[in-house]
Amino acid sequence: MLISPALMAIVVFVGILVGAVGIGGVLLVPSLKYFGGISLHDAIAACMMSYIATGAIGAFIFSRHGTINWNLAASVCMGAIPGAYIGAFLLPYFSAQIIEIGIALLLIYSGTDAFFKKQSHITKAQIKAGKKLFFIGLIAAIGSSLTGTGGPLLLIPILIWQGVPVLTAIGLSQVIQVPISLMATVGNFSYGNVDVKLALTLAIFLSIGAIVGAKTVHSLPVDKLKKGVAILLILTGFLLIYRLLS
């Protein structure tokens, strides 16, 4: 599928955000709808399939830099696998706008909390909190499949709210994209239609941006990165509210 140069640039920019801070997919679905004339449900399904590539790329690069805690990742992904499939099953019957309101409020709250909270370190208790992380992954995956945001939009604010260091949270957000996107895509093929050509086109341009973003973020000071992510969470939350009210 051919997309306009303007939409192409937007997709690459979203890929940079996804690769750098995990959050960015929230911009992709409305961009496809308003600039590409693609229906909401078709855009969500195609985006979820394209995030398989960005998640794999981000996980590989973050892993090479040693910024992925695989103990946490395993617990989160165990919850994400059934959650993504459940979300895909509910997608044809569920209004994405309803859950976006809750996501927006969570983003604003967690972003504000993270902006003023001191940088934390992962404790042994957090690493062993498999049951809690399982449900975090489950909730993030259901919400992501319903809105086409890929996982990080919900996972990062929840993890930061729970005191997980920002770079670790971003690393986990890269990993969780893979099981969420895979299971959501399986569900979308089972319960709806997936525009494979659109998904592959998005994957190519998102991957270009994700490589740039994932390589760049590791050169940033942690404290400034934390503040930047907090501000991005808050702005994204207000953007969601504005989009829903407009």
XYZ file of C-alpha atoms in Angstrom:
246
model
C 0.000 0.000 0.000
C 1.288 3.443 -0.935
C 1.196 6.173 1.690
C 1.777 9.876 1.219
C 5.194 11.423 1.994
C 3.652 13.344 4.915
C 2.170 10.196 6.425
C 5.452 8.383 5.784
C 7.312 11.026 7.805
C 4.786 10.705 10.634
C 5.248 6.929 10.724
C 9.047 7.250 10.911
C 8.692 9.844 13.700
C 6.378 7.509 15.616
C 8.978 4.760 15.167
C 11.644 7.004 16.705
C 9.424 7.643 19.725
C 8.606 3.947 20.093
C 12.265 2.969 19.869
C 13.424 5.684 22.275
C 10.737 5.823 24.970
C 8.239 3.150 24.009
C 5.388 5.619 23.701
C 4.381 6.828 20.256
C 1.914 4.312 18.915
C -0.933 6.427 20.242
C -0.195 8.873 17.419
C -0.209 6.265 14.669
C -3.852 5.142 14.628
C -5.337 8.669 14.417
C -2.717 9.618 11.799
C -3.782 6.712 9.594
C -7.414 7.648 10.102
C -7.168 11.397 9.470
C -4.292 11.541 6.961
C -4.772 8.182 5.237
C -8.547 7.799 5.323
C -8.244 4.354 6.940
C -11.021 3.121 9.225
C -10.315 2.935 12.954
C -10.556 -0.844 13.290
C -8.477 -1.493 10.141
C -5.813 0.922 11.387
C -5.681 -0.732 14.819
C -5.276 -4.228 13.338
C -2.533 -3.116 10.921
C -0.678 -1.196 13.639
C -0.709 -4.179 15.987
C 0.862 -6.372 13.294
C 3.523 -3.755 12.509
C 4.578 -3.525 16.172
C 5.968 -7.064 15.955
C 8.914 -5.602 14.033
C 9.460 -2.551 16.241
C 9.270 -4.646 19.399
C 11.825 -7.149 18.109
C 14.196 -4.389 17.009
C 13.842 -2.449 20.250
C 14.278 -5.561 22.401
C 17.423 -6.541 20.496
C 19.053 -3.111 20.791
C 18.090 -2.629 24.459
C 19.316 -6.146 25.238
C 22.674 -5.372 23.619
C 22.969 -2.391 25.980
C 22.041 -4.517 29.010
C 18.956 -2.454 29.865
C 16.359 -5.241 29.853
C 15.613 -7.065 33.094
C 14.605 -10.479 31.759
C 13.139 -11.625 35.096
C 10.640 -8.778 34.968
C 10.129 -9.252 31.229
C 9.176 -12.919 31.597
C 6.485 -12.156 34.195
C 5.041 -9.253 32.234
C 4.975 -11.218 28.970
C 3.182 -14.154 30.605
C 0.291 -11.811 31.318
C 0.541 -10.062 27.963
C 0.029 -13.225 25.907
C -3.558 -14.008 26.995
C -4.371 -10.303 27.436
C -3.570 -9.458 23.823
C -5.747 -12.284 22.531
C -8.617 -11.235 24.807
C -8.327 -7.648 23.571
C -8.380 -8.770 19.936
C -11.495 -10.853 20.646
C -13.231 -7.825 22.208
C -12.113 -5.315 19.538
C -15.068 -5.763 17.107
C -17.553 -5.285 19.972
C -15.832 -2.616 22.037
C -15.513 1.123 21.592
C -11.842 2.079 21.829
C -12.860 5.555 23.015
C -14.050 4.252 26.371
C -10.738 2.720 27.350
C -8.806 5.708 25.956
C -10.388 7.903 28.636
C -8.955 5.662 31.350
C -5.575 5.530 29.606
C -5.471 9.330 29.353
C -6.117 9.755 33.083
C -3.487 7.130 33.925
C -0.927 8.866 31.696
C -1.494 12.263 33.292
C -1.367 10.892 36.834
C 1.693 8.673 36.359
C 3.533 11.350 34.382
C 2.964 13.931 37.108
C 3.999 11.431 39.786
C 7.151 10.445 37.871
C 8.156 14.061 37.256
C 8.390 14.820 40.980
C 9.436 11.390 42.278
C 13.119 10.636 42.806
C 14.765 7.987 40.633
C 14.280 4.540 42.150
C 16.132 1.249 41.883
C 14.700 -2.210 41.307
C 14.419 -4.175 44.543
C 14.417 -7.947 45.002
C 10.788 -7.689 46.049
C 9.894 -6.080 42.727
C 11.754 -8.752 40.775
C 9.925 -11.512 42.689
C 6.525 -9.857 42.278
C 5.620 -12.208 39.419
C 1.911 -12.315 40.223
C 1.587 -8.524 40.239
C 3.611 -8.182 37.031
C 1.479 -10.870 35.388
C -1.652 -8.779 35.941
C 0.142 -5.601 34.843
C 1.023 -7.330 31.572
C -2.536 -8.651 31.236
C -4.116 -5.213 31.702
C -1.594 -3.506 29.413
C -2.161 -6.080 26.679
C -5.969 -5.906 26.762
C -5.935 -2.111 26.606
C -3.293 -2.084 23.877
C -5.172 -4.531 21.645
C -8.340 -2.462 21.985
C -6.643 0.822 21.081
C -3.808 -0.252 18.752
C -1.145 1.393 20.916
C 1.213 -1.595 21.096
C 1.687 -2.074 24.860
C 4.124 0.602 26.078
C 1.457 3.319 26.414
C -0.123 1.439 29.311
C 2.861 -0.536 30.579
C 5.298 2.352 31.069
C 3.085 4.564 33.257
C 2.059 1.576 35.396
C 5.675 0.450 35.892
C 6.917 3.967 36.631
C 4.040 4.381 39.085
C 5.212 1.135 40.748
C 8.723 2.562 41.121
C 10.525 0.759 38.293
C 13.435 2.877 36.901
C 12.532 4.640 33.665
C 15.138 2.991 31.414
C 14.158 -0.452 32.726
C 10.493 0.361 32.085
C 11.289 1.438 28.515
C 13.279 -1.759 27.969
C 10.349 -3.865 29.158
C 8.030 -1.895 26.892
C 10.133 -2.971 23.910
C 9.887 -6.650 24.873
C 6.159 -6.634 25.600
C 5.375 -5.342 22.113
C 6.294 -8.743 20.640
C 3.858 -11.056 22.486
C 1.101 -8.434 22.500
C 1.423 -7.792 18.779
C 1.732 -11.476 17.900
C -1.275 -12.593 19.924
C -3.373 -9.582 18.926
C -2.597 -10.279 15.264
C -3.577 -13.936 15.646
C -6.808 -12.770 17.239
C -7.413 -10.141 14.562
C -6.998 -12.745 11.817
C -9.419 -14.999 13.687
C -12.083 -12.445 14.562
C -11.642 -9.746 11.911
C -9.644 -8.591 8.906
C -6.004 -7.478 8.743
C -4.652 -5.342 5.910
C -1.326 -7.157 5.543
C 0.057 -4.773 2.901
C -0.627 -1.778 5.138
C 0.889 -3.562 8.132
C 4.089 -4.424 6.244
C 4.389 -0.868 4.921
C 4.038 0.507 8.434
C 6.537 -2.036 9.770
C 9.214 -0.877 7.326
C 8.986 2.814 8.181
C 8.398 2.223 11.899
C 11.504 0.011 12.004
C 13.657 2.738 10.483
C 12.581 5.118 13.207
C 12.814 2.488 15.968
C 16.459 1.777 15.168
C 17.316 5.474 15.436
C 15.318 5.936 18.631
C 16.628 2.849 20.443
C 20.254 3.704 19.649
C 19.840 7.359 20.657
C 18.122 6.904 24.020
C 21.086 5.138 25.649
C 23.245 8.229 25.232
C 20.835 10.438 27.194
C 21.296 11.271 30.914
C 18.923 9.109 32.991
C 17.480 11.992 35.025
C 16.710 14.065 31.935
C 15.275 10.986 30.240
C 12.985 10.394 33.221
C 11.758 14.001 33.136
C 11.282 13.816 29.379
C 9.241 10.622 29.612
C 7.125 12.127 32.394
C 6.358 15.200 30.279
C 5.583 12.998 27.270
C 3.154 10.945 29.366
C 1.332 14.078 30.513
C 1.171 15.608 27.027
C -0.025 12.329 25.514
C -2.743 12.084 28.135
C -4.037 15.553 27.324
C -3.739 14.778 23.595
C -5.980 11.764 24.058
C -8.555 13.824 25.930
C -8.459 16.562 23.280
C -8.892 13.982 20.520
C -11.844 12.398 22.283
C -13.559 15.746 22.868
C -12.949 17.167 19.375
